[in-house]
Coordinates of C-alpha atoms in Angstrom, one line a residue:
M268 CA -91.4 23.9 17.8
N269 CA -89.4 21.2 19.6
R270 CA -90.8 19.6 22.7
S271 CA -89.2 17.5 25.3
P272 CA -89.7 13.7 25.3
S273 CA -92.0 14.0 28.3
T274 CA -94.2 16.5 26.6
R275 CA -94.2 14.3 23.5
A276 CA -95.1 11.1 25.5
S277 CA -98.2 12.7 27.2
D278 CA -99.6 13.3 23.7
H279 CA -99.3 9.7 22.8
P280 CA -102.5 7.6 22.8
A281 CA -100.8 5.1 25.2
S282 CA -100.7 7.7 27.9
A283 CA -104.5 8.0 27.9
V284 CA -105.2 4.2 28.3
G285 CA -103.8 4.0 31.9
N286 CA -102.4 1.0 33.7
G287 CA -105.6 -1.1 33.4
A288 CA -105.2 -1.0 29.5
A289 CA -101.9 -2.6 29.9
H290 CA -103.1 -5.5 31.9
T291 CA -106.1 -6.2 29.5
D292 CA -104.1 -5.9 26.2
P293 CA -100.6 -6.8 26.6
E294 CA -99.8 -7.0 22.9
N295 CA -101.2 -3.5 22.2
N296 CA -99.5 -2.3 25.2
N297 CA -96.1 -3.6 24.0
H298 CA -96.8 -2.1 20.5
N299 CA -97.6 1.2 22.2
N300 CA -94.5 1.2 24.3
K301 CA -92.3 0.3 21.3
K302 CA -93.8 3.2 19.4
L303 CA -93.4 5.5 22.3
D304 CA -89.7 4.5 22.8
D305 CA -89.2 5.1 18.9
D306 CA -90.9 8.6 19.3
E307 CA -88.6 9.4 22.3
Q308 CA -85.5 8.3 20.5
E309 CA -86.6 10.5 17.6
Q310 CA -87.2 13.4 19.7
E311 CA -84.0 13.1 21.7
Q312 CA -82.1 12.8 18.3
E313 CA -83.9 16.1 17.3
L314 CA -82.9 17.7 20.6
D315 CA -79.3 16.5 20.1
E316 CA -79.2 18.1 16.7
T317 CA -80.6 21.3 18.0
K318 CA -77.9 21.4 20.6
M319 CA -75.3 20.7 18.1
S320 CA -76.7 23.6 15.8
T321 CA -75.2 27.0 16.7
E322 CA -77.5 28.9 14.3
R323 CA -80.6 27.5 15.9
I324 CA -79.7 29.2 19.1
F325 CA -79.5 32.5 17.3
E326 CA -82.4 31.7 15.0
S327 CA -84.7 34.2 16.6
K328 CA -82.2 37.1 16.3
E329 CA -82.3 39.1 13.2
V330 CA -78.9 39.3 11.4
P331 CA -78.2 43.0 11.0
P332 CA -77.4 44.4 7.6
W333 CA -73.6 44.7 6.8
R334 CA -73.5 48.4 7.3
S335 CA -75.1 48.1 10.8
Q336 CA -72.4 45.6 11.9
L337 CA -69.9 48.5 11.5
T338 CA -70.5 50.5 14.7
V339 CA -68.7 53.5 16.3
R340 CA -68.5 51.7 19.6
A341 CA -66.8 48.7 18.1
F342 CA -64.2 50.7 16.4
V343 CA -63.5 52.9 19.6
V344 CA -62.9 49.7 21.6
S345 CA -60.8 48.3 18.7
F346 CA -58.6 51.4 18.8
V347 CA -58.1 51.2 22.6
L348 CA -57.5 47.6 22.6
G349 CA -55.4 47.9 19.4
V350 CA -53.1 50.2 21.3
L351 CA -52.8 47.7 24.2
F352 CA -52.1 44.6 22.0
T353 CA -49.6 46.7 19.8
F354 CA -47.6 47.2 23.0
I355 CA -47.8 43.6 23.9
V356 CA -46.8 42.3 20.4
M357 CA -44.2 44.9 20.0
K358 CA -42.5 43.7 23.1
L359 CA -42.8 40.1 22.2
N360 CA -41.3 40.8 18.7
L361 CA -38.5 42.8 20.1
T362 CA -37.5 40.2 23.0
T363 CA -37.9 36.9 21.3
G364 CA -40.2 37.1 18.2
I365 CA -42.4 34.4 19.6
I366 CA -46.1 35.7 19.4
P367 CA -48.7 33.5 20.9
S368 CA -52.4 33.4 19.7
L369 CA -54.0 36.4 21.6
N370 CA -57.6 35.8 20.4
V371 CA -58.8 34.8 23.9
S372 CA -57.6 37.9 25.6
A373 CA -58.7 40.0 22.6
G374 CA -62.2 38.4 22.7
L375 CA -62.6 38.5 26.5
L376 CA -61.5 42.1 26.8
G377 CA -63.6 43.2 23.8
F378 CA -66.7 41.5 25.0
F379 CA -66.2 43.0 28.5
F380 CA -65.7 46.5 27.4
V381 CA -68.7 46.7 24.9
K382 CA -70.9 44.9 27.3
T383 CA -70.1 47.4 30.0
W384 CA -70.8 50.3 27.5
T385 CA -74.1 48.8 26.4
K386 CA -75.3 48.0 30.0
F387 CA -74.5 51.6 30.8
L388 CA -76.5 52.9 27.9
E389 CA -79.3 50.5 28.8
K390 CA -79.7 51.8 32.2
S391 CA -79.7 55.4 31.0
G392 CA -82.2 54.6 28.4
L393 CA -80.0 55.6 25.3
L394 CA -79.2 52.1 23.9
K395 CA -80.3 52.0 20.3
Q396 CA -78.7 48.7 19.1
P397 CA -77.9 45.7 21.3
F398 CA -74.3 44.0 21.2
T399 CA -74.3 41.3 18.5
R400 CA -71.9 38.5 17.7
Q401 CA -71.3 40.1 14.2
E402 CA -70.2 43.3 16.0
N403 CA -67.9 41.2 18.4
T404 CA -66.4 39.8 15.1
I405 CA -65.8 43.0 13.4
M406 CA -64.2 44.3 16.7
I407 CA -61.8 41.3 17.0
I408 CA -60.8 41.1 13.4
D409 CA -60.0 44.9 13.5
F410 CA -57.0 44.2 15.7
K411 CA -55.2 42.4 12.9
L412 CA -54.1 39.7 15.2
I413 CA -52.8 36.4 14.0
Y414 CA -55.0 33.5 14.9
P415 CA -54.0 29.7 14.7
S416 CA -57.6 29.1 13.3
G417 CA -60.5 31.2 12.1
T418 CA -62.8 28.4 13.1
A419 CA -61.6 28.5 16.8
T420 CA -62.1 32.3 16.9
A421 CA -65.6 31.8 15.6
H422 CA -66.5 29.3 18.2
L423 CA -65.1 31.7 20.9
I424 CA -67.2 34.6 19.7
N425 CA -70.3 32.4 19.3
S426 CA -69.9 31.0 22.8
F427 CA -69.7 34.7 24.4
H428 CA -73.3 35.3 23.1
T429 CA -75.1 32.3 24.4
P430 CA -76.5 32.6 28.1
Q431 CA -74.2 30.0 29.4
G432 CA -71.1 31.3 27.5
A433 CA -71.7 34.8 28.8
K434 CA -71.7 33.6 32.4
L435 CA -68.4 31.9 31.8
A436 CA -67.0 34.9 29.8
K437 CA -67.6 37.1 33.0
K438 CA -65.7 34.6 35.2
Q439 CA -62.9 34.4 32.6
V440 CA -62.7 38.3 32.6
R441 CA -62.5 38.4 36.5
A442 CA -59.6 35.8 36.3
L443 CA -57.8 37.8 33.5
G444 CA -58.2 41.0 35.5
K445 CA -56.8 39.5 38.6
F446 CA -53.6 38.3 36.8
F447 CA -53.4 41.4 34.8
S448 CA -53.2 43.5 38.0
F449 CA -50.7 41.0 39.5
S450 CA -48.5 41.0 36.4
F451 CA -48.6 45.0 36.0
L452 CA -47.7 45.3 39.7
W453 CA -44.9 42.9 39.5
G454 CA -43.4 44.6 36.5
F455 CA -43.7 48.1 38.4
F456 CA -42.0 46.3 41.6
Q457 CA -39.1 45.0 39.3
W458 CA -38.6 48.4 37.8
F459 CA -37.2 49.8 41.2
F460 CA -34.2 47.5 41.0
T461 CA -33.0 48.2 37.4
A462 CA -30.9 51.3 37.8
G463 CA -27.9 50.1 35.6
D464 CA -26.9 47.5 33.2
S465 CA -27.5 43.9 34.1
C466 CA -29.5 45.0 37.2
G467 CA -32.7 43.6 38.6
F468 CA -34.7 40.4 38.8
V469 CA -34.4 39.9 35.0
N470 CA -30.7 39.2 35.5
F471 CA -31.1 36.8 38.6
P472 CA -28.5 33.9 38.4
T473 CA -31.1 31.3 39.4
F474 CA -28.9 28.3 38.8
G475 CA -25.4 29.8 39.5
L476 CA -23.1 32.4 37.9
K477 CA -21.6 30.0 35.4
A478 CA -24.9 28.9 34.2
Y479 CA -26.0 32.7 33.9
E480 CA -23.0 33.4 31.8
N481 CA -24.2 30.8 29.3
K482 CA -27.8 32.3 29.5
F483 CA -29.3 29.7 31.7
Y484 CA -31.4 31.5 34.4
F485 CA -35.1 32.4 35.3
D486 CA -35.7 36.0 34.6
F487 CA -39.0 36.3 36.3
S488 CA -41.0 37.5 33.3
A489 CA -44.6 37.1 33.8
T490 CA -45.0 37.6 30.0
Y491 CA -43.2 34.4 29.0
V492 CA -44.8 32.4 31.8
G493 CA -48.1 33.3 30.2
V494 CA -46.8 32.6 26.7
G495 CA -45.7 29.2 27.9
M496 CA -49.2 28.5 29.3
I497 CA -50.6 29.2 25.7
C498 CA -48.0 27.5 23.6
P499 CA -48.0 23.8 23.0
Y500 CA -45.9 21.7 25.3
L501 CA -43.8 20.6 22.4
I502 CA -42.9 24.2 21.4
N503 CA -41.6 25.0 24.8
V504 CA -39.7 21.8 25.2
S505 CA -38.2 22.3 21.6
L506 CA -37.0 25.8 22.9
L507 CA -35.3 24.3 25.8
V508 CA -33.5 21.5 24.0
G509 CA -32.3 24.1 21.4
G510 CA -30.9 26.2 24.4
I511 CA -29.2 23.1 25.9
L512 CA -27.8 22.1 22.6
S513 CA -26.4 25.5 21.6
W514 CA -25.5 27.3 24.9
G515 CA -24.9 24.2 27.0
I516 CA -22.8 22.2 24.5
M517 CA -22.0 23.8 21.2
W518 CA -21.0 27.3 22.1
P519 CA -18.6 26.4 25.0
L520 CA -16.8 23.9 22.5
I521 CA -16.8 26.5 19.5
Q522 CA -15.5 29.2 21.8
D523 CA -12.3 27.4 22.1
R524 CA -11.7 27.9 18.4
K525 CA -12.1 31.6 18.6
G526 CA -9.6 33.3 16.4
H527 CA -9.1 30.3 14.3
W528 CA -12.6 29.4 13.0
Y529 CA -14.0 32.9 13.2
P530 CA -12.9 36.4 14.2
A531 CA -11.9 36.8 17.8
D532 CA -14.2 39.7 18.4
S533 CA -17.2 37.7 17.2
T534 CA -19.8 36.6 19.7
A535 CA -21.5 33.2 19.9
S536 CA -24.8 34.7 18.8
S537 CA -23.4 36.0 15.6
L538 CA -22.8 32.5 14.0
H539 CA -25.0 31.4 11.2
G540 CA -26.2 28.1 12.4
I541 CA -29.4 29.4 13.5
Q542 CA -30.2 30.8 10.1
A543 CA -29.3 27.4 8.4
M544 CA -31.9 25.7 10.8
I545 CA -34.6 28.3 10.2
L546 CA -34.0 28.1 6.3
G547 CA -34.0 24.2 6.5
D548 CA -37.2 24.0 8.5
G549 CA -38.7 26.8 6.3
L550 CA -37.9 24.9 3.1
Y551 CA -39.1 21.6 4.4
N552 CA -42.5 23.1 5.6
F553 CA -42.7 25.0 2.2
A554 CA -42.4 21.8 0.3
K555 CA -44.8 20.0 2.7
V556 CA -47.4 22.7 2.6
L557 CA -47.2 23.2 -1.1
G558 CA -47.6 19.5 -1.6
H559 CA -50.9 19.5 0.7
T560 CA -52.1 22.6 -1.5
V561 CA -51.4 20.8 -4.9
F562 CA -53.0 17.6 -3.7
G563 CA -56.0 19.3 -2.2
L564 CA -56.6 21.4 -5.3
Y565 CA -56.3 18.3 -7.5
R566 CA -58.9 16.4 -5.5
Q567 CA -61.3 19.4 -5.6
L568 CA -61.0 19.8 -9.2
T569 CA -61.3 16.2 -10.1
K570 CA -64.3 15.5 -7.8
K571 CA -66.0 18.9 -8.6
D572 CA -69.5 18.6 -10.3
V573 CA -69.7 21.6 -12.8
G574 CA -73.5 21.5 -12.6
S575 CA -73.8 21.6 -9.0
V576 CA -74.9 24.6 -7.3
L577 CA -74.9 25.7 -3.6
P578 CA -77.9 24.3 -1.7
V579 CA -79.4 27.7 -0.8
G580 CA -81.3 30.5 -2.5
S581 CA -83.4 30.3 -5.6
R582 CA -80.9 28.1 -7.6
S583 CA -81.7 25.2 -5.5
P584 CA -85.3 24.4 -5.1
T585 CA -84.7 21.4 -3.0
P586 CA -82.2 21.8 -0.1
D587 CA -79.6 19.1 0.0
S588 CA -80.1 17.1 3.2
S589 CA -76.2 16.4 3.5
V590 CA -75.7 20.2 4.2
S591 CA -76.3 21.1 7.8
Y592 CA -78.8 23.9 8.8
D593 CA -76.0 26.0 10.0
D594 CA -74.1 25.9 6.7
Q595 CA -77.1 26.5 4.7
R596 CA -77.9 29.8 6.6
R597 CA -74.2 30.9 6.6
T598 CA -73.7 30.2 2.9
Q599 CA -77.0 32.0 2.0
L600 CA -75.8 35.2 4.0
F601 CA -72.2 35.0 2.8
I602 CA -72.8 34.9 -0.9
K603 CA -75.4 37.6 -0.8
D604 CA -73.0 40.2 0.4
E605 CA -70.0 38.8 -1.8
I606 CA -67.3 41.4 -2.9
P607 CA -67.3 41.9 -6.7
T608 CA -64.2 40.4 -8.4
C609 CA -63.7 43.6 -10.5
F610 CA -63.4 45.5 -7.2
A611 CA -60.7 43.3 -6.0
V612 CA -58.7 43.4 -9.3
V613 CA -59.0 47.1 -9.6
G614 CA -57.9 47.5 -5.9
Y615 CA -55.0 45.3 -6.3
V616 CA -53.8 47.0 -9.4
G617 CA -54.3 50.5 -7.7
I618 CA -52.3 49.5 -4.6
S619 CA -49.5 48.1 -6.7
I620 CA -49.1 51.3 -8.8
I621 CA -49.1 53.4 -5.5
S622 CA -46.4 51.1 -4.0
A623 CA -44.3 51.2 -7.1
A624 CA -44.4 55.1 -7.0
T625 CA -43.9 55.7 -3.3
L626 CA -41.7 52.8 -2.0
P627 CA -38.6 53.9 -4.0
H628 CA -38.8 57.3 -2.3
I629 CA -38.6 55.7 1.1
F630 CA -36.0 53.0 0.2
P631 CA -34.1 54.4 -2.7
T632 CA -32.3 51.0 -3.5
L633 CA -35.7 49.4 -4.0
K634 CA -36.3 50.1 -7.7
W635 CA -39.9 50.5 -8.9
Y636 CA -39.4 47.5 -11.3
Y637 CA -38.5 45.2 -8.3
I638 CA -41.8 46.1 -6.7
V639 CA -43.7 45.5 -10.1
V640 CA -42.1 42.0 -10.4
I641 CA -43.0 41.3 -6.6
Y642 CA -46.7 42.4 -7.4
I643 CA -46.9 40.1 -10.5
F644 CA -45.8 36.9 -8.8
A645 CA -47.4 37.7 -5.3
P646 CA -51.1 36.7 -6.2
A647 CA -50.1 33.1 -7.0
L648 CA -48.0 32.8 -3.9
A649 CA -50.7 34.5 -1.8
F650 CA -53.3 32.0 -3.1
C651 CA -51.0 28.9 -2.4
N652 CA -50.3 30.4 1.1
S653 CA -54.0 31.1 1.9
Y654 CA -55.0 27.6 0.6
G655 CA -52.1 25.9 2.5
T656 CA -53.0 27.8 5.7
G657 CA -56.5 26.6 5.4
L658 CA -55.5 22.9 5.1
T659 CA -52.5 22.9 7.6
D660 CA -52.9 26.0 9.7
W661 CA -49.4 27.0 8.9
S662 CA -48.7 30.3 7.2
L663 CA -45.5 30.3 5.1
A664 CA -45.4 34.1 4.8
S665 CA -41.9 34.3 6.3
T666 CA -40.6 31.7 3.8
Y667 CA -41.9 33.8 0.9
G668 CA -40.3 36.8 2.5
K669 CA -36.9 35.1 2.6
L670 CA -37.4 34.1 -1.0
A671 CA -37.7 37.8 -1.8
I672 CA -34.6 38.6 0.3
F673 CA -32.3 36.3 -1.7
T674 CA -33.8 37.0 -5.2
I675 CA -34.2 40.8 -5.0
G676 CA -30.9 41.2 -2.8
A677 CA -28.9 39.2 -5.5
W678 CA -30.6 41.0 -8.4
A679 CA -29.7 44.4 -6.8
G680 CA -26.0 43.4 -5.8
A681 CA -23.9 44.4 -3.1
S682 CA -22.6 47.7 -4.9
H683 CA -26.3 49.0 -5.3
G684 CA -27.5 48.5 -1.8
G685 CA -28.7 44.9 -2.3
V686 CA -29.0 44.3 1.5
L687 CA -31.5 47.0 2.2
A688 CA -33.3 46.3 -1.2
G689 CA -33.6 42.7 -0.1
L690 CA -34.9 43.5 3.4
A691 CA -37.5 46.0 1.9
A692 CA -38.7 43.5 -0.8
C693 CA -39.1 41.0 2.1
G694 CA -41.5 43.4 3.8
V695 CA -43.5 44.0 0.6
M696 CA -44.0 40.3 -0.1
M697 CA -44.7 39.1 3.4
N698 CA -47.4 41.9 3.8
I699 CA -49.0 40.9 0.5
V700 CA -48.9 37.1 1.2
S701 CA -49.7 37.3 5.1
T702 CA -52.5 39.7 4.6
A703 CA -54.2 37.2 2.1
S704 CA -54.1 34.2 4.5
D705 CA -55.1 36.4 7.5
L706 CA -58.0 37.7 5.5
M707 CA -59.3 34.3 4.5
Q708 CA -59.0 33.2 8.4
D709 CA -61.0 36.3 9.1
F710 CA -63.5 35.4 6.5
K711 CA -63.9 31.8 8.0
T712 CA -64.5 33.5 11.3
G713 CA -67.1 35.9 9.7
Y714 CA -68.7 33.0 7.9
M715 CA -69.3 31.0 11.1
T716 CA -70.7 34.1 13.0
M717 CA -72.8 35.2 10.0
S718 CA -71.1 38.4 9.6
S719 CA -71.1 40.0 6.3
P720 CA -67.9 39.7 4.1
R721 CA -68.2 43.2 3.2
S722 CA -68.2 44.4 6.7
M723 CA -65.3 42.1 7.4
F724 CA -63.4 43.7 4.6
V725 CA -64.2 47.3 5.6
S726 CA -63.2 46.5 9.1
Q727 CA -59.9 45.1 7.7
V728 CA -59.2 48.3 5.8
I729 CA -60.1 50.5 9.0
G730 CA -58.0 48.2 11.2
T731 CA -55.0 48.6 8.9
A732 CA -55.3 52.3 8.8
M733 CA -55.5 52.3 12.5
G734 CA -52.4 50.2 12.5
C735 CA -50.6 52.6 10.2
V736 CA -50.8 55.3 13.0
I737 CA -50.6 53.1 16.1
S738 CA -47.6 50.9 15.2
P739 CA -45.1 53.6 14.3
C740 CA -46.1 55.6 17.4
V741 CA -45.4 52.5 19.6
F742 CA -42.2 51.7 17.9
W743 CA -41.0 55.2 18.2
L744 CA -41.8 55.2 21.9
F745 CA -39.7 52.0 22.2
Y746 CA -36.8 53.4 20.1
K747 CA -36.6 56.8 22.0
A748 CA -37.1 55.3 25.5
F749 CA -34.5 52.6 25.6
D750 CA -30.9 53.5 24.6
D751 CA -29.7 49.9 24.0
F752 CA -32.6 49.2 21.6
G753 CA -31.7 46.5 19.1
V754 CA -28.4 45.5 20.7
S755 CA -27.6 41.9 21.3
G756 CA -27.8 41.0 25.0
S757 CA -29.9 44.1 25.8
Q758 CA -33.5 44.3 27.1
Y759 CA -34.9 44.5 23.5
P760 CA -32.3 42.7 21.2
A761 CA -34.8 42.3 18.1
P762 CA -33.5 38.9 17.4
Y763 CA -35.2 38.6 14.0
A764 CA -33.9 41.8 12.8
T765 CA -30.4 40.5 13.1
V766 CA -31.3 37.2 11.6
Y767 CA -33.0 38.7 8.5
R768 CA -30.2 41.2 8.1
N769 CA -27.6 38.3 8.1
M770 CA -29.7 36.5 5.5
S771 CA -29.9 39.4 3.3
I772 CA -25.9 39.8 3.6
L773 CA -25.7 36.2 2.8
G774 CA -27.9 36.6 -0.4
V775 CA -25.9 39.5 -1.5
E776 CA -22.3 38.7 -0.6
G777 CA -22.6 34.8 -1.0
F778 CA -20.8 32.2 1.0
S779 CA -17.7 34.4 1.0
A780 CA -19.4 36.3 4.0
L781 CA -19.3 33.3 6.1
P782 CA -16.5 32.6 8.6
K783 CA -14.3 29.5 8.3
H784 CA -16.1 26.2 8.9
C785 CA -19.3 28.1 9.2
L786 CA -20.6 26.7 5.9
T787 CA -20.1 23.2 7.1
L788 CA -22.1 23.9 10.2
C789 CA -24.8 25.4 7.9
Y790 CA -25.0 22.3 5.9
I791 CA -25.2 20.0 9.1
F792 CA -28.0 22.2 10.6
F793 CA -29.9 22.5 7.3
I794 CA -29.9 18.7 6.7
A795 CA -30.8 18.0 10.3
A796 CA -33.7 20.4 10.1
V797 CA -35.1 18.5 7.1
V798 CA -34.3 15.2 8.5
I799 CA -36.1 15.9 11.8
N800 CA -39.1 17.2 10.2
G801 CA -39.3 14.2 7.8
I802 CA -38.9 11.8 10.8
R803 CA -41.8 13.7 12.5
D804 CA -44.1 13.4 9.6
A805 CA -43.1 9.6 8.8
L806 CA -43.8 8.4 12.4
G807 CA -47.2 10.0 12.8
K808 CA -48.7 12.4 15.4
D809 CA -48.6 10.0 18.4
I810 CA -44.8 9.6 18.2
A811 CA -44.1 13.1 16.6
K812 CA -45.3 14.9 19.8
Y813 CA -42.2 13.7 21.4
I814 CA -39.7 14.9 18.7
P815 CA -38.6 18.6 19.1
I816 CA -39.4 21.1 16.2
P817 CA -36.4 22.5 14.4
M818 CA -37.7 26.0 14.0
A819 CA -38.4 26.3 17.8
M820 CA -35.0 24.9 18.5
A821 CA -33.3 27.4 16.4
I822 CA -34.5 30.6 18.3
P823 CA -32.4 30.0 21.6
F824 CA -29.2 29.6 19.5
Y825 CA -29.3 33.4 19.3
L826 CA -31.0 34.4 22.4
G827 CA -30.2 31.8 25.1
S828 CA -32.3 29.6 27.3
Y829 CA -33.7 32.1 29.8
F830 CA -37.1 32.7 28.2
A831 CA -37.3 29.0 27.4
I832 CA -37.1 28.4 31.0
D833 CA -39.9 30.9 31.7
M834 CA -42.0 29.2 29.0
C835 CA -41.5 25.7 30.4
L836 CA -42.5 26.8 33.8
G837 CA -45.7 28.1 32.3
S838 CA -46.2 24.7 30.7
L839 CA -45.5 23.0 34.1
I840 CA -48.1 25.3 35.9
L841 CA -50.7 24.4 33.2
F842 CA -49.9 20.6 33.3
I843 CA -50.3 20.5 37.1
W844 CA -53.5 22.5 37.0
T845 CA -54.8 20.1 34.2
K846 CA -54.1 17.1 36.5
I847 CA -55.8 18.7 39.4
N848 CA -58.8 20.0 37.7
K849 CA -58.9 19.8 33.9
A850 CA -62.4 21.5 33.4
K851 CA -61.1 24.6 35.3
A852 CA -57.7 24.5 33.5
D853 CA -59.3 24.4 30.2
A854 CA -61.8 27.1 31.0
F855 CA -59.5 29.6 32.8
G856 CA -56.0 28.6 31.7
P857 CA -56.0 30.8 28.6
A858 CA -57.5 33.8 30.6
V859 CA -55.0 33.6 33.3
A860 CA -52.2 33.3 30.7
S861 CA -53.6 36.3 28.8
G862 CA -53.7 38.3 32.1
L863 CA -50.0 37.6 32.7
I864 CA -49.1 38.6 29.1
C865 CA -51.1 41.7 29.1
G866 CA -50.2 43.1 32.5
D867 CA -46.4 42.9 31.9
G868 CA -46.8 44.1 28.4
I869 CA -48.8 47.2 29.3
W870 CA -46.2 48.1 32.1
T871 CA -43.8 48.9 29.1
L872 CA -46.0 51.9 28.3
P873 CA -45.5 53.7 31.8
S874 CA -41.8 52.6 31.9
S875 CA -41.2 54.0 28.5
I876 CA -42.8 57.2 29.6
L877 CA -40.7 57.3 32.7
A878 CA -37.6 56.7 30.7
L879 CA -38.5 59.6 28.2
A880 CA -39.0 61.8 31.3
G881 CA -35.6 61.1 32.5
I882 CA -36.9 59.4 35.6
K883 CA -34.6 56.5 36.5
P884 CA -35.0 53.7 39.0
P885 CA -33.4 54.3 42.4
I886 CA -31.8 50.8 43.0
C887 CA -29.4 48.4 41.1
M888 CA -29.6 44.9 42.3
K889 CA -26.6 43.0 40.9
F890 CA -25.2 39.7 41.7
L891 CA -21.3 39.1 41.9
A892 CA -19.1 36.3 42.4
R893 CA -17.4 36.2 46.0
A894 CA -14.0 37.1 44.6
T895 CA -15.4 39.9 42.5
N896 CA -17.4 41.1 45.6
T897 CA -14.2 41.2 47.7
K898 CA -12.5 43.3 45.1
V899 CA -15.3 45.7 44.9
D900 CA -15.5 46.1 48.7
T901 CA -11.8 46.7 48.7
F902 CA -12.1 49.4 46.0
L903 CA -14.9 51.2 47.8
G904 CA -13.1 51.0 51.1
S905 CA -10.0 52.6 49.7

């Protein structure tokens, strides 16, 4: 049992001598004081280690068996929050395709709901099992969200279940609730002014009508202000730089060549420069992450001691002092409930057979042998992606998806539905590869919260099954409620759908599908993306944080700068808040941002229901130039 330095000092013989002994024997007193100081330093070091050790905090709490970690209440809350976050992610995907990390909001809301549930049952005397961090982990993993790091998620969950962390979590939930309510009510208020096309606050010409025509305006979106508070400053600035480069400089110049360089009926957003920049950035990062992966594997294989064993369990009679107490406990639990290899192999083969048999009925152009080839190569690619994600925190699932688009699309050919086959193959490849890296992130979270890998895997399966029901229903609601769904310039343009479709057409038809001079622009943007990334890596992190990211710069080429302005405003709010009170900004910034995102995102549910019911907004707020307004007044007066 650890004791404080003061308690330890009172047990020391010197403390019983008294001040008189110090005067009568100075040498002995100095010796005793030195020994006392050494003991105090040793005790302080032990206390520091205890403070640093997460598992010593939870040492007195028994780790429940893996079946007990899977509770009904966790899955009920998971389903409710799964619906909520599906609406949010669907809206983000269909507007810009930028999805921030939602682990803070998921963790806070999940913790709040289950804590409320257990407190109610405790007061009524019906509580049979307390709320554990393992259950919290299962609940959050069940959402199938994308996390920037499994380690960060684990730290978040562990902090919730300490006394200090629980108090902070309650305050964060209150902050999230306030801004959730504000964001929801703001979305409701805006709805009244959107009776027609280009109506409402979302079309407010903040910087003038000419800037509005070139998509430079603030659209009063609480969602993207919140996203800007979560995303790094560099991402938001890169988006703004991309918007200025495309809609501020390039498109006005290229529009003068309409009818000569490209068809007169084409829009600026239909050009292929964005695809070249995305492909260039993707290729560079693919090479970089692959290099990290190969080098990391080589180092591990060359340094690995074949005779070594993990410093836990019966195989290691003497614990390795270099391994922390936390890692010893976590490793022992994790390998105890490991998933058998034969189960994984049989499961993968079974799923591949089911996919090869069923997918051709859904997508007739996607032949069964295309699917078999994808499943043969996918494990190697999934391993590389998982390992690379662990090293760099960068998933290349979309890059492998593009690889499937070009290979399967070209294999099928234009005359045999190669465009659709390429897109369907992309979906198959991305799901296999991204699921592997997501699962490894989740296993890392489970490892650090001492959750069983078996319970983690089962929760993944149940969460995926929930997603198979929730996601199509939410998509159907969007599709039926909004008439201009997926149309460029509409409320939900689905930008990445257009980008990937154009990539598939390019893969099938080749360069002949491109307008005049477009290939030259593609070369320029492709090389520029590779060069900029190379410069960023060569100069190091200190200077690289001032150089824009090509992938982020590419997105406004299609959509415009309006959402980048929203996100930069979010960054500015967080920056000023950090300068005023850094501790509060760090503690409550993610909660405030999550509230803004969740409230506006959830408003899409009642707005969709109103649209399906045929209830339309009563007012159209539109902005016109003075000359146009005079003509309208004259027309109405006649």
